[in-house]
Short mmCIF file of C-alpha atoms and ligand atoms in Angstrom, two decimals:
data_model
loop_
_atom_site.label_atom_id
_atom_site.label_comp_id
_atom_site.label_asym_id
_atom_site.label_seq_id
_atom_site.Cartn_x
_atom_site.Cartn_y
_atom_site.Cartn_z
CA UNK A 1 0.00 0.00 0.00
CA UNK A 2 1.07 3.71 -0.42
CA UNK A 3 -0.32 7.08 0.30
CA UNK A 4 -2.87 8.26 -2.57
CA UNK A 5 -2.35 11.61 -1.30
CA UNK A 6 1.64 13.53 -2.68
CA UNK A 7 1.36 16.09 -0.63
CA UNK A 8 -0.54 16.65 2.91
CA UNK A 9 -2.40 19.75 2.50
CA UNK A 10 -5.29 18.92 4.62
CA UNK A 11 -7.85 16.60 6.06
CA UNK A 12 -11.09 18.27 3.94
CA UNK A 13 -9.82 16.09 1.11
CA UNK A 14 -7.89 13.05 2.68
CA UNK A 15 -8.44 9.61 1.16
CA UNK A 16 -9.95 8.15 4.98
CA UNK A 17 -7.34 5.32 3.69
CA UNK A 18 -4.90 7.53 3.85
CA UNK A 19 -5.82 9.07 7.07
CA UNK A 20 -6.07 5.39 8.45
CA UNK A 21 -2.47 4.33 6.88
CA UNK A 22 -0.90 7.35 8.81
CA UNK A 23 -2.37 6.84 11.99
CA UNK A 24 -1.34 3.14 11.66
CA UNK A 25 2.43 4.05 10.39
CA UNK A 26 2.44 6.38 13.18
CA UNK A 27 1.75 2.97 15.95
CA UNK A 28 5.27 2.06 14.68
CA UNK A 29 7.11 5.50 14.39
CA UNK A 30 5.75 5.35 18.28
CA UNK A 31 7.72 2.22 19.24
CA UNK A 32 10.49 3.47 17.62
CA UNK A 33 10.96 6.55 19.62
CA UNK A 34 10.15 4.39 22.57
CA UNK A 35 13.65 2.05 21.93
CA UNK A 36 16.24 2.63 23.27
CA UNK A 37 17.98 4.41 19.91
CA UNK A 38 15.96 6.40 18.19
CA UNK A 39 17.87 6.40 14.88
CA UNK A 40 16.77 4.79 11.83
CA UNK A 41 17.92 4.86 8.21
CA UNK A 42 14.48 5.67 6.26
CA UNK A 43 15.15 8.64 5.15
CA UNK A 44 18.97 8.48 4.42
CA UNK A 45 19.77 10.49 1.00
CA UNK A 46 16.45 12.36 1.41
CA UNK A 47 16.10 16.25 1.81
CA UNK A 48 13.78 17.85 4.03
CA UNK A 49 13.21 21.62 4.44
CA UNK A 50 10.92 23.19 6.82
CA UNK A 51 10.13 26.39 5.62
CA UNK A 52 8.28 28.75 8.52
CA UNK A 53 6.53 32.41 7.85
CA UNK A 54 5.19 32.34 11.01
CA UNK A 55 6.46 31.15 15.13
CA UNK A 56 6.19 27.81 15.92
CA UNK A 57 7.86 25.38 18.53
CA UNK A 58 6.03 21.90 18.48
CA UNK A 59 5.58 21.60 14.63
CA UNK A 60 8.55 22.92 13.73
CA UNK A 61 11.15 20.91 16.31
CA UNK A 62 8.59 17.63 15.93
CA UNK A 63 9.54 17.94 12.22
CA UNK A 64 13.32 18.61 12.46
CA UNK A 65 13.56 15.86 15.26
CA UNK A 66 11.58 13.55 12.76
CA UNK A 67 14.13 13.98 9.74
CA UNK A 68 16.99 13.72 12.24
CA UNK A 69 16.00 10.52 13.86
CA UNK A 70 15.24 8.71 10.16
CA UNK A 71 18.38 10.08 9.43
CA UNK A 72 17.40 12.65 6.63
CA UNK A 73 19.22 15.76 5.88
CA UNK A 74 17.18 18.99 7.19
CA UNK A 75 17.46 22.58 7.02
CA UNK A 76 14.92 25.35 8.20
CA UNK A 77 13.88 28.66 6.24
CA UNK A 78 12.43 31.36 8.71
CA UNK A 79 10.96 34.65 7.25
CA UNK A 80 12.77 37.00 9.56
CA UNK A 81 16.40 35.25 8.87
CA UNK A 82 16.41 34.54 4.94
CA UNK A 83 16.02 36.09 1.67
CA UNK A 84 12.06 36.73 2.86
CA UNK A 85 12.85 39.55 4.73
CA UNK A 86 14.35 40.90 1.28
CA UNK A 87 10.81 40.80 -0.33
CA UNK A 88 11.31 37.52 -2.40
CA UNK A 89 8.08 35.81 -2.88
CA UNK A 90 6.50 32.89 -1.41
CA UNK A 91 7.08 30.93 -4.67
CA UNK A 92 10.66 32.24 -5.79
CA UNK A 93 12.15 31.40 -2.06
CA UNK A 94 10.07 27.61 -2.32
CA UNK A 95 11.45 27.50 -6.52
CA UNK A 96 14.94 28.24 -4.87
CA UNK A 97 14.59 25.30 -2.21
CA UNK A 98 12.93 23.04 -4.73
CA UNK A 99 16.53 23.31 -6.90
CA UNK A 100 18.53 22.55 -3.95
CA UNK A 101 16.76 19.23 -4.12
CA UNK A 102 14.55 19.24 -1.43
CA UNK A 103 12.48 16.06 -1.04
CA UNK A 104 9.67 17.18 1.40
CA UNK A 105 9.01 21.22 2.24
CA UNK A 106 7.07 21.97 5.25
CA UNK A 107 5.23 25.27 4.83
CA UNK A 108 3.63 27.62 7.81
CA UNK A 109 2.45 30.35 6.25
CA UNK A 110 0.23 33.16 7.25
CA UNK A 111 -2.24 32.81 3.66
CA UNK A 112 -4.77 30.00 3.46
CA UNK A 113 -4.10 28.27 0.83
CA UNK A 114 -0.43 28.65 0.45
CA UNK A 115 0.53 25.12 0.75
CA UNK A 116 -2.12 24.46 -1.68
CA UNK A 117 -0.45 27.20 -4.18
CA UNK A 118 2.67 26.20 -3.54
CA UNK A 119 2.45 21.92 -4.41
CA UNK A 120 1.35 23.65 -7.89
CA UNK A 121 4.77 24.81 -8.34
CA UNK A 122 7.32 22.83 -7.08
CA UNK A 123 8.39 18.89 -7.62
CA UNK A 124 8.38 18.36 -3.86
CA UNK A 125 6.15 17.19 -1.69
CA UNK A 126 4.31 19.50 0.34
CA UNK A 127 2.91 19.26 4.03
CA UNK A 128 0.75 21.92 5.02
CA UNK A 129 2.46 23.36 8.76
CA UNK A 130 -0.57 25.31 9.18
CA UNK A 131 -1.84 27.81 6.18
CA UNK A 132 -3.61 31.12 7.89
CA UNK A 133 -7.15 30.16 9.23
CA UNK A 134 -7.84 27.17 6.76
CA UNK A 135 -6.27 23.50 8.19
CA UNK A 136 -3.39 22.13 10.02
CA UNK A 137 -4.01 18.53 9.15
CA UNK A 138 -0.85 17.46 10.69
CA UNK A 139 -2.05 18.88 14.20
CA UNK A 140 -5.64 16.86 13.73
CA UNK A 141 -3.51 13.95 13.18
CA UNK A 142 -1.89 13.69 15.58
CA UNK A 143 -4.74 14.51 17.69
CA UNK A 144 -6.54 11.65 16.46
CA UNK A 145 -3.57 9.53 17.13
CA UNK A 146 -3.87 10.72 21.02
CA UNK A 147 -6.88 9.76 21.33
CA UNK A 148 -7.41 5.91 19.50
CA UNK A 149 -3.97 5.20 22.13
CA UNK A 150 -6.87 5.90 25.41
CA UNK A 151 -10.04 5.48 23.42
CA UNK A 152 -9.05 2.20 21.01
CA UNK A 153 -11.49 4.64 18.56
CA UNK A 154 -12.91 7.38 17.27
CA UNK A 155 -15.44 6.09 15.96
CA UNK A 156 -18.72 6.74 17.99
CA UNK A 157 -16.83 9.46 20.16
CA UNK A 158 -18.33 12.92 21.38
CA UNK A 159 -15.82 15.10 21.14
CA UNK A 160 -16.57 19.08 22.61
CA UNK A 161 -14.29 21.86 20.10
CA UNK A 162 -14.32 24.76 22.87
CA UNK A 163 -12.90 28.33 22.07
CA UNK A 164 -11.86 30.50 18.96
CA UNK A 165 -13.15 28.28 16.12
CA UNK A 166 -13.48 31.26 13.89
CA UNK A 167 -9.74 31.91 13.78
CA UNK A 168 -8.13 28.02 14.26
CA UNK A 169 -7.46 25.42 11.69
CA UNK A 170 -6.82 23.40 14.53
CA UNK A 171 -10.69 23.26 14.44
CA UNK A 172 -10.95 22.76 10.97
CA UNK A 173 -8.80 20.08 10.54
CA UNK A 174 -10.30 18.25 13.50
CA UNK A 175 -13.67 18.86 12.40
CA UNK A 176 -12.71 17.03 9.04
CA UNK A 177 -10.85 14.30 10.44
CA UNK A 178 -13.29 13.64 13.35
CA UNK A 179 -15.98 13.59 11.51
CA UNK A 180 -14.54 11.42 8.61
CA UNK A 181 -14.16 8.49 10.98
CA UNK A 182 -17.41 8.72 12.35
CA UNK A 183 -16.72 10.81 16.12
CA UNK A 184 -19.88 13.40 16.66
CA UNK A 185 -18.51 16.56 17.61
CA UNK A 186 -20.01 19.50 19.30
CA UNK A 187 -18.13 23.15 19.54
CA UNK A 188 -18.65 26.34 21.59
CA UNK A 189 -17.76 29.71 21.62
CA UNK A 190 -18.51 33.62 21.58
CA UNK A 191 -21.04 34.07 19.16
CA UNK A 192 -18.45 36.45 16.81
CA UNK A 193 -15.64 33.31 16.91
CA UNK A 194 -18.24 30.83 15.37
CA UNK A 195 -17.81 30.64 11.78
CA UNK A 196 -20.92 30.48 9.58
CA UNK A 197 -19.91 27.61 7.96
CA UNK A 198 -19.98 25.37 10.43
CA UNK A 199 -23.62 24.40 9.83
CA UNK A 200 -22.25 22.76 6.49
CA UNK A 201 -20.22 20.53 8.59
CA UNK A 202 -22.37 18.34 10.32
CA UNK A 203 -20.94 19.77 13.80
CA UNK A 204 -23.61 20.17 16.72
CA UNK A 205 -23.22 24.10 17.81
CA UNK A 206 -23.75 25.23 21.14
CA UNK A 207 -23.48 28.59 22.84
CA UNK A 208 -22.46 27.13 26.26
CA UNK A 209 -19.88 25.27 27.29
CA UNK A 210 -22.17 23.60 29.91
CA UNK A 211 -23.83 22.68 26.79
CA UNK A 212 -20.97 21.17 24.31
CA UNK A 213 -18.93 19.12 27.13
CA UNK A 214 -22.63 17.09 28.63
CA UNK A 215 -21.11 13.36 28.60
CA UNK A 216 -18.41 14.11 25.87
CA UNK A 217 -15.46 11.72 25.55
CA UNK A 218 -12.89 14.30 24.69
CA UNK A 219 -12.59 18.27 25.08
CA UNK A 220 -10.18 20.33 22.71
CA UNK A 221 -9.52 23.51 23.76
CA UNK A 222 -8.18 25.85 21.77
CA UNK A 223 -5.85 28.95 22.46
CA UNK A 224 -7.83 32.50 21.85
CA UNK A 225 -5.72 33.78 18.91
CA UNK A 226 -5.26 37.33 19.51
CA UNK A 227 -2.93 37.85 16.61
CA UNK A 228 -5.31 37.12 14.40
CA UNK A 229 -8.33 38.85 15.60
CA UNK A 230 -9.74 42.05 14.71
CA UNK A 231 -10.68 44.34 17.94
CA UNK A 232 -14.34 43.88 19.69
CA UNK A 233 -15.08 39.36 19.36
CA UNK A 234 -15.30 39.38 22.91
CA UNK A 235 -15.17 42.49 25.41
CA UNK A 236 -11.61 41.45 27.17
CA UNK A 237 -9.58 38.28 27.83
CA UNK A 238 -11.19 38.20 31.75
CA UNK A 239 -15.00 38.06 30.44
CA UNK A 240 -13.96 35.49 27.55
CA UNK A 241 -12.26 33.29 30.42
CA UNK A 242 -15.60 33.83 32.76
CA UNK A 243 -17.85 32.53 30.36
CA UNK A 244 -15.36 29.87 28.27
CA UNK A 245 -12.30 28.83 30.32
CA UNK A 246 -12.69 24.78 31.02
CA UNK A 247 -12.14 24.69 35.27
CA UNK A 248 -12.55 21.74 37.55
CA UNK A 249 -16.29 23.03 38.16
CA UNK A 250 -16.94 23.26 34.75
CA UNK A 251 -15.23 19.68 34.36
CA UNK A 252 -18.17 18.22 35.98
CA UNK A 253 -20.54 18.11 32.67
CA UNK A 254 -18.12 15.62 30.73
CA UNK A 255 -17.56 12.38 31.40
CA UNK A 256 -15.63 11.39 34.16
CA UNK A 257 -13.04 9.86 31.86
CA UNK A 258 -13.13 12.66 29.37
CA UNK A 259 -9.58 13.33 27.83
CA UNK A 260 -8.30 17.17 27.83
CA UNK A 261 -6.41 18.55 25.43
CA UNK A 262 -4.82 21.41 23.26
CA UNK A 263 -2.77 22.15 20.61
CA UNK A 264 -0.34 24.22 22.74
CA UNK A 265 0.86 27.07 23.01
CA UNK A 266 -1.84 27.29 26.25
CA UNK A 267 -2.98 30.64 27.28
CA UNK A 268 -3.38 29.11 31.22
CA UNK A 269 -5.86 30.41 33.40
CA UNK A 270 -7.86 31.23 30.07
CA UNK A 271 -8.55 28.40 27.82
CA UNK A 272 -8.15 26.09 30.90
CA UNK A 273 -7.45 26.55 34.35
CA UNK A 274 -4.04 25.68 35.66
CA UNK A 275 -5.38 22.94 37.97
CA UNK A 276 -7.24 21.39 34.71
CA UNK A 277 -3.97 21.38 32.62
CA UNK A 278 -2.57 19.48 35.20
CA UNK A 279 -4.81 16.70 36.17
CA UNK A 280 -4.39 13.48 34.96
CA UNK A 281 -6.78 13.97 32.58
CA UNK A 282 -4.99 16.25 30.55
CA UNK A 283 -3.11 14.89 27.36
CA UNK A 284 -1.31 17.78 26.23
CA UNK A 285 1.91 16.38 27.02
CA UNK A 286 0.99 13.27 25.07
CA UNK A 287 0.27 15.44 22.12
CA UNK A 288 3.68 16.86 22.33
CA UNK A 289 4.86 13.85 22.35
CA UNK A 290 2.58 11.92 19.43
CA UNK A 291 3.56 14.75 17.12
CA UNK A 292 7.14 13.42 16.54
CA UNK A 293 5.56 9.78 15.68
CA UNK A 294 3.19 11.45 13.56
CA UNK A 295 5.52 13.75 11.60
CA UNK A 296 7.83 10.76 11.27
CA UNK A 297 5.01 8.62 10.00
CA UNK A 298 4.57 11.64 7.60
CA UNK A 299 7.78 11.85 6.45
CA UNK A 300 8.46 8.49 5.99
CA UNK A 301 5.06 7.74 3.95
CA UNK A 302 5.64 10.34 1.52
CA UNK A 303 9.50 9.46 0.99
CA UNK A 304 8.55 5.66 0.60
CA UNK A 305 5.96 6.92 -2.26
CA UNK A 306 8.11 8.28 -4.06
CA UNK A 307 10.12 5.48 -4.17
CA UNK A 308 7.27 3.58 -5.50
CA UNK A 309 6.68 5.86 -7.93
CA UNK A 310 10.22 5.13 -9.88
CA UNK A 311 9.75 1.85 -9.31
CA UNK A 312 6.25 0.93 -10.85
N1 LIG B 1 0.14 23.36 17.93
C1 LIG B 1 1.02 24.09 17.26
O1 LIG B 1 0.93 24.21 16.02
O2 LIG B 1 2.02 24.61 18.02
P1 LIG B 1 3.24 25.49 17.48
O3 LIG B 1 2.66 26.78 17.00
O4 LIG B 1 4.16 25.64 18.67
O5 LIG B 1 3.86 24.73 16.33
#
């Protein structure tokens, strides 16, 4: 078997076989960074360039530890240190890698859509790092991943989406993926961060939290994303955290084995209490932690079809 997909854009459009093959590829990446040496030789000879218009610390060092432990060469374009800073355009800087003979280029970029614009014009592959407001399929992945290791499933799953969906492709992504293999999922938020397209989704839409976490199996929260927000969404930080931040009273709705988690970077004491981020029931850490296997399963899947490629 190999990936249908060449690049990994996002999860609107995801073969579910694909989805299914990385989550399963990822099971072994897993065990791998569980042994005692990390190293293997899967992507020796390969090129891997992570190229980064806007800050990042999990995707970025998940993907550079990733390349490093299969042994790939890596290199990392940021916007402030590189020719970008010149005024050299999205496509120019990605031609420029492209001849360097990159295999894989990991994009972040501030445009949705720019991952999508930029497979169009170079031979690599292209994962999508997170493109503006639109997806960040590789976070949902992972995500997914976190939970089938405590749930076996998602299939059949309530899973709550609590915060700034407006703004997140966190939110996007996992709405795709979630509801591709068959989880029901419910989200909540200030009126102004709930897109209007959500009713095309086949999401349940709540203006409570009270309401969205009743009984659910999972709760992502997601971080309030100031820099992209225009003023006046909510009145200030204090009444968005009265009304939305998850707290151990709050906790009470959900089940009582409901997992907890975020993408990270956490806003604490805002999207989630302090004493909620650190309860047992809080997976963030694990996310951290699933993100290498999932970027390595990543990685790998699109080197190995490659290789299929020239050979069929
Ligand atoms: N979740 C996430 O994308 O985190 P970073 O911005 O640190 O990469």
């Amino acid at each position: 078997m190999k990936l249908k997909s060449k690049h990994i854009l996002g999860l609107r459009d995801m073969p579910v076989e694909d989805i299914n093959y990385i989550l399963d590829t990822a099971k072994t990446m897993k065990m791998v960074l569980k042994s005692p040496n990390k190293k293997t030789p899967h992507l020796q000879g390969k090129s891997i360039v992570t190229l980064f218009y806007e800050n990042s610390t999990r995707t970025r060092v998940s993907f550079e530890l990733a390349a490093k432990y299969m042994s790939a060469s890596s290199a990392n374009v940021s916007s402030s240190g590189s020719s970008v800073a010149k005024g050299e355009t999205l496509i120019d800087t990605a031609v420029t890698i492209n001849m360097m003979g990159a295999d894989i280029v990991i994009l972040r970029h501030p445009m949705a859509g720019s991952s999508h614009l930029l497979s169009k014009n170079i031979n690599a592959s292209v994962i999508n790092a997170g493109d503006g407001m639109n997806e960040h399929p590789t976070q949902a992945l992972l995500d997914m991943f976190t939970i089938i290791e405590k749930k076996g499933c998602v299939k059949g799953l309530k899973v709550a989406i609590i915060g700034d969906i407006l703004h997140s492709r966190v939110a996007r992504s996992n709405i795709w993926g979630l509801t591709r293999l068959g989880a029901e999922v419910n989200v909540a938020g200030p009126a102004t961060l709930l897109p209007k397209e959500l009713c095309k989704t086949g999401v349940k839409v709540f203006s409570t939290i009270h309401e969205a976490i009743l009984d659910v199996d999972v709760i992502i929260a997601l971080r309030i994303q100031t820099e992209r927000q225009k003023s006046g969404l909510f009145p200030t930080i204090r009444e968005y955290a009265r009304f939305f931040s998850l707290d151990e009273k709050r906790l009470k709705f959900a089940s009582n084995d409901v997992m907890i988690m975020h993408p990270g970077p956490v806003n604490r004491g805002i999207e989630l209490s302090s004493s909620v981020i650190d309860t047992n029931q809080s997976f963030i850490d694990r996310q951290v932690e699933n993100g290498v296997a999932i970027r390595m399963a990543l990685l790998y899947l699109l080197t190995r079809r490659e290789k299929n490629e020239n050979t069929n």
